[in-house]
CSV table of C-alpha atoms in Angstrom, one decimal:
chain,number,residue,atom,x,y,z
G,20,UNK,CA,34.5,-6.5,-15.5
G,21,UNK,CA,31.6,-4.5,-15.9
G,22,UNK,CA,31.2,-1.4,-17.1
G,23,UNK,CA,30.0,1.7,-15.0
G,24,UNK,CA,29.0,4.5,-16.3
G,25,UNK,CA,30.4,6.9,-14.1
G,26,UNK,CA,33.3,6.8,-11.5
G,27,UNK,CA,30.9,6.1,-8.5
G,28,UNK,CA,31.4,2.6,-7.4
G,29,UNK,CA,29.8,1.0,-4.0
G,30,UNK,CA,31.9,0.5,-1.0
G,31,UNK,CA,31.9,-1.8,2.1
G,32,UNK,CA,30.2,0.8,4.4
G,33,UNK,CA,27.2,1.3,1.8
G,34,UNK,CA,28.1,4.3,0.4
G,35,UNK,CA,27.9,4.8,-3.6
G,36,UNK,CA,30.7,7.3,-4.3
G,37,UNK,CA,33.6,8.4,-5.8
G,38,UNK,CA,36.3,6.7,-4.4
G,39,UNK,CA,39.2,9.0,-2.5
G,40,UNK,CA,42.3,9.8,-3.6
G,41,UNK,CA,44.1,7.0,-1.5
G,42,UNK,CA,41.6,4.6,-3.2
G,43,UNK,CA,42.2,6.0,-6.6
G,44,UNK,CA,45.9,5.7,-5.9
G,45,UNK,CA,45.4,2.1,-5.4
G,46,UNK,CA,43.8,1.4,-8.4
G,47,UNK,CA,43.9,4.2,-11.1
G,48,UNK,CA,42.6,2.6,-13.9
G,49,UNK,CA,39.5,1.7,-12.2
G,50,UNK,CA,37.1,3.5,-14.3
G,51,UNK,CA,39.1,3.1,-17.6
G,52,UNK,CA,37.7,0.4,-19.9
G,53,UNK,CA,36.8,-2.0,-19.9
G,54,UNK,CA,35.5,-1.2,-15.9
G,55,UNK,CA,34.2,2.5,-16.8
G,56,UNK,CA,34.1,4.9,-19.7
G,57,UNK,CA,37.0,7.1,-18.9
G,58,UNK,CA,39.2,7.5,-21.9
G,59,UNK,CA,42.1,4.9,-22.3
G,60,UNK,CA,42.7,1.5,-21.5
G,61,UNK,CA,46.2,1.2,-21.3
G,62,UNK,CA,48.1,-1.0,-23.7
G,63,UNK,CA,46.3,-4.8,-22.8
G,64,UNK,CA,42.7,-3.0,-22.8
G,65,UNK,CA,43.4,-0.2,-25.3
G,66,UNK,CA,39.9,0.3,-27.3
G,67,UNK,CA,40.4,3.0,-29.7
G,68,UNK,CA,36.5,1.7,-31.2
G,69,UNK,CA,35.2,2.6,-28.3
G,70,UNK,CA,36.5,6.3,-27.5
G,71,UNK,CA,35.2,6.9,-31.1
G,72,UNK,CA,32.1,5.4,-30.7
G,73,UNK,CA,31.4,7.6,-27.1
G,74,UNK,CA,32.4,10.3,-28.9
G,75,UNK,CA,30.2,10.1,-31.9
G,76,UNK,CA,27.2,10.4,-29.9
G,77,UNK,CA,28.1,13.2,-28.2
G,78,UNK,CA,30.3,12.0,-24.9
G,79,UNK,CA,29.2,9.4,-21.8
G,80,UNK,CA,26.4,11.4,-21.0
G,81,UNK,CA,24.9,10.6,-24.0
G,82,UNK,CA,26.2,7.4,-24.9
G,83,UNK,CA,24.1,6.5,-20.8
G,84,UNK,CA,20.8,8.1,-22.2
G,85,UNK,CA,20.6,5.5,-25.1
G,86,UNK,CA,21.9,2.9,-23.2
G,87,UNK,CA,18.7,3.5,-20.6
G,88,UNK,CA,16.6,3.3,-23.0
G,89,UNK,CA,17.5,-0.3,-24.5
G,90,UNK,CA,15.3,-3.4,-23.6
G,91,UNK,CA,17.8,-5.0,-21.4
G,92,UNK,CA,17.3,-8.2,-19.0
G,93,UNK,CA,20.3,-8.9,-16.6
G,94,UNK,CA,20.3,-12.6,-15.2
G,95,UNK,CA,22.5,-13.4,-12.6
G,96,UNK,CA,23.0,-17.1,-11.0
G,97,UNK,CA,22.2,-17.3,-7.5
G,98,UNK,CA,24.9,-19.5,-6.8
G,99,UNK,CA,27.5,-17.5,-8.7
G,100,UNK,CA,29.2,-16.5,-5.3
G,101,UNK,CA,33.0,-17.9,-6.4
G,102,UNK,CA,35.7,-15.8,-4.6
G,103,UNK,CA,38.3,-17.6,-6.1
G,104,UNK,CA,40.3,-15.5,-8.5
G,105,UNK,CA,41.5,-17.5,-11.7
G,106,UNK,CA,41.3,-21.1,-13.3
G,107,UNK,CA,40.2,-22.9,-10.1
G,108,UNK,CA,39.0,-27.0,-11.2
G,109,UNK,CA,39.7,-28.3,-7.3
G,110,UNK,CA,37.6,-26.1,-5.4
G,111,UNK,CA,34.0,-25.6,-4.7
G,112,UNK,CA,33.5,-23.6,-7.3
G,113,UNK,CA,34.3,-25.0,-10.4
G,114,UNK,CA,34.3,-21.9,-12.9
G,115,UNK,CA,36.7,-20.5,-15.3
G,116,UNK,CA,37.8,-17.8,-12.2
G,117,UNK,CA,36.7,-14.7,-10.9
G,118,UNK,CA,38.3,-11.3,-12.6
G,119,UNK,CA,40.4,-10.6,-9.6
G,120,UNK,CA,41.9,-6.9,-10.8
G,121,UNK,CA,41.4,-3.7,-8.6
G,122,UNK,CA,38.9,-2.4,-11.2
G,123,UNK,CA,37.0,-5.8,-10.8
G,124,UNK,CA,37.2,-5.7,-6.8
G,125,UNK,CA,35.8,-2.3,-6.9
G,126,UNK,CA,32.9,-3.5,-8.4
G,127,UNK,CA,31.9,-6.3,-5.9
G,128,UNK,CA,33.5,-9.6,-3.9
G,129,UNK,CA,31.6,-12.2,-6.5
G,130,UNK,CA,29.8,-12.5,-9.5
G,131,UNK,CA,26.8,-12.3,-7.9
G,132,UNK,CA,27.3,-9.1,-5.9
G,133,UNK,CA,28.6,-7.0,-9.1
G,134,UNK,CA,25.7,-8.0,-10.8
G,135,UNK,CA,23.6,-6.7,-7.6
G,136,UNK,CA,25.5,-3.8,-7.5
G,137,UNK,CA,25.4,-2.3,-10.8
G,138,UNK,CA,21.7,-3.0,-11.2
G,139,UNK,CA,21.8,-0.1,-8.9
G,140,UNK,CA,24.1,1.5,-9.5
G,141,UNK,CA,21.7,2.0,-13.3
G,142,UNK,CA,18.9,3.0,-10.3
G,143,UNK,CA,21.4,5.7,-8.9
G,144,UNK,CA,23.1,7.5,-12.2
G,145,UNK,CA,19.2,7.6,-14.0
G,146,UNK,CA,17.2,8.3,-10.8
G,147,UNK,CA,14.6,6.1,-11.8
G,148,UNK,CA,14.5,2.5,-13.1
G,149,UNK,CA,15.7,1.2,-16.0
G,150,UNK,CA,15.8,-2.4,-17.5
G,151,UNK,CA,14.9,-5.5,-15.3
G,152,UNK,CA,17.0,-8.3,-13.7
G,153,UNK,CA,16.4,-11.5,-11.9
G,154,UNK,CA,18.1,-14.1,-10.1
G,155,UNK,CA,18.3,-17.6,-11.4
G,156,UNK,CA,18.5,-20.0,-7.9
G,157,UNK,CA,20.4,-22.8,-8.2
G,158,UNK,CA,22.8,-21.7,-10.6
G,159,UNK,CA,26.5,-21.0,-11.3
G,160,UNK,CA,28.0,-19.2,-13.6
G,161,UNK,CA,27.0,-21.3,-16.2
G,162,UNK,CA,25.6,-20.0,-19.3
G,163,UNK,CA,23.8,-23.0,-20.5
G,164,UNK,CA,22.1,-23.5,-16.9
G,165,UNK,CA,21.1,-19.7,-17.1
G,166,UNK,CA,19.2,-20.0,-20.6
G,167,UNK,CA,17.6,-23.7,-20.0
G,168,UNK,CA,16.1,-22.0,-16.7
G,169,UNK,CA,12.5,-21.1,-17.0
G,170,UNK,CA,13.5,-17.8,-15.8
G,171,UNK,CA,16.1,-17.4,-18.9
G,172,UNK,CA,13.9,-18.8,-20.9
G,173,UNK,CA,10.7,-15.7,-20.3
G,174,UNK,CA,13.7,-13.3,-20.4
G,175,UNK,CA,14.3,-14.6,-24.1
G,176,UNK,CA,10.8,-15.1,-25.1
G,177,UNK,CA,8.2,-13.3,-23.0
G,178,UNK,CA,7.5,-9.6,-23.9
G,179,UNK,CA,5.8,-9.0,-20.6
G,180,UNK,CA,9.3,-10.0,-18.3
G,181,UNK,CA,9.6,-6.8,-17.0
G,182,UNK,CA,5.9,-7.0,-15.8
G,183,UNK,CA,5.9,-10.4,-14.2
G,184,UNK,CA,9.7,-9.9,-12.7
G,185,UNK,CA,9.1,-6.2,-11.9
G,186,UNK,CA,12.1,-4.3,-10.6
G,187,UNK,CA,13.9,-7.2,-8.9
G,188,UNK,CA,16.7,-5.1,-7.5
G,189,UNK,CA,16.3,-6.2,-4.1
G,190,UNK,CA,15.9,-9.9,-4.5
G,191,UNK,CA,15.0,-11.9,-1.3
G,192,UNK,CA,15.0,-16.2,-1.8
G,193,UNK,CA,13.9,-18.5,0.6
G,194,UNK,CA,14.9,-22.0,0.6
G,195,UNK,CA,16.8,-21.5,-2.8
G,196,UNK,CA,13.6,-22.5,-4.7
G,197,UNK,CA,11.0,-19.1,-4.5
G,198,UNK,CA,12.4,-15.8,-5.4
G,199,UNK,CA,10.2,-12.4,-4.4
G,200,UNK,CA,10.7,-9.3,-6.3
G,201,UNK,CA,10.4,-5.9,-4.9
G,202,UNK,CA,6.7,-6.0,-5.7
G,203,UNK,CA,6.5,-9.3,-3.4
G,204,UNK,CA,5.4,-11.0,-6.5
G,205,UNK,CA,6.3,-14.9,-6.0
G,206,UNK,CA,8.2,-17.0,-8.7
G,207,UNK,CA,9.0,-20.3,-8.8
G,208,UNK,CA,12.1,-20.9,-10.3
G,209,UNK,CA,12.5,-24.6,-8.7
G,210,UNK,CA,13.4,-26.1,-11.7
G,211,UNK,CA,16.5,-23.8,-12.9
């Protein structure tokens, strides 16, 4: 999963909200950890460490302020689009499986559409901007893949990634080889 920072979360007609009482009912852990920072966890996700942690820097609120203003890069594979919820070796997407619980659904169908979807979902709890991601064509989920990628690699190395991959929220590709960022800025990412 991946964790919100408030209990809005995207649905399939657009909207960024709360979600209703029917679709709380449905899935009322869904902003617990390790999907949201509501207190709890339950017994399998309990995190005691982290309640603390919140509340040592004065609640969510806070804890989202710092958070925003960390250097962070989000990569996501463009071909991380698996559907197929656990260990799945026959199919065609060979991965260790999708997290397939409520909380996980409510975040996105894939891999690739929660990472889309929180990157702004950051936009839409901050008003403004904050951190930078970019899409790695051609790849999976596959760590190692990500990282040899000249994309992963500027995202390690480069101090000017945010300014050459801008606010690539709204990624367009085109042929699977050129991505655009919002600024129409060109990248070649053919060999990733």
């Amino acid at each position: 999963g991946i964790l919100l920072l408030d209990g809005r979360r995207f649905f399939d007609d657009g909207t960024f909200r709360t979600p209703s009482s029917e679709e709380e009912d449905s899935c009322p852990g869904y902003n617990r950890w390790e999907w949201g920072l509501d207190p709890g966890g339950g017994e399998i996700m309990a995190a005691p460490y982290k309640d603390r942690a919140i509340e040592e820097v004065g609640g969510p609120a806070s804890l989202a302020e710092r958070f925003a203003d960390r250097d962070v890069i989000y990569l996501n594979g463009g071909r991380d689009r698996c559907d197929v919820a656990g260990l799945d070796r026959t199919g065609w997407c060979y991965s260790h499986g999708l997290e397939a619980s409520c909380g996980d659904a409510m975040e996105g169908e894939q891999r690739l559409d929660r990472g889309e979807k929180y990157y702004r979902s950051l936009r839409m709890y901050f008003g403004r901007r904050v951190h930078s991601r970019a899409v790695v064509e051609g790849v999976g989920h596959d760590h190692s893949l990500m990282w040899e990628s000249s994309v992963g690699l500027s995202a390690l190395f480069d101090d000017d990634f945010s300014d050459s991959y801008g606010e690539s929220s709204q990624l367009e590709t085109h042929s699977g080889r050129i991505v655009y960022d919002s600024m129409d800025r060109q990248h070649d990412v053919a060999n990733a």
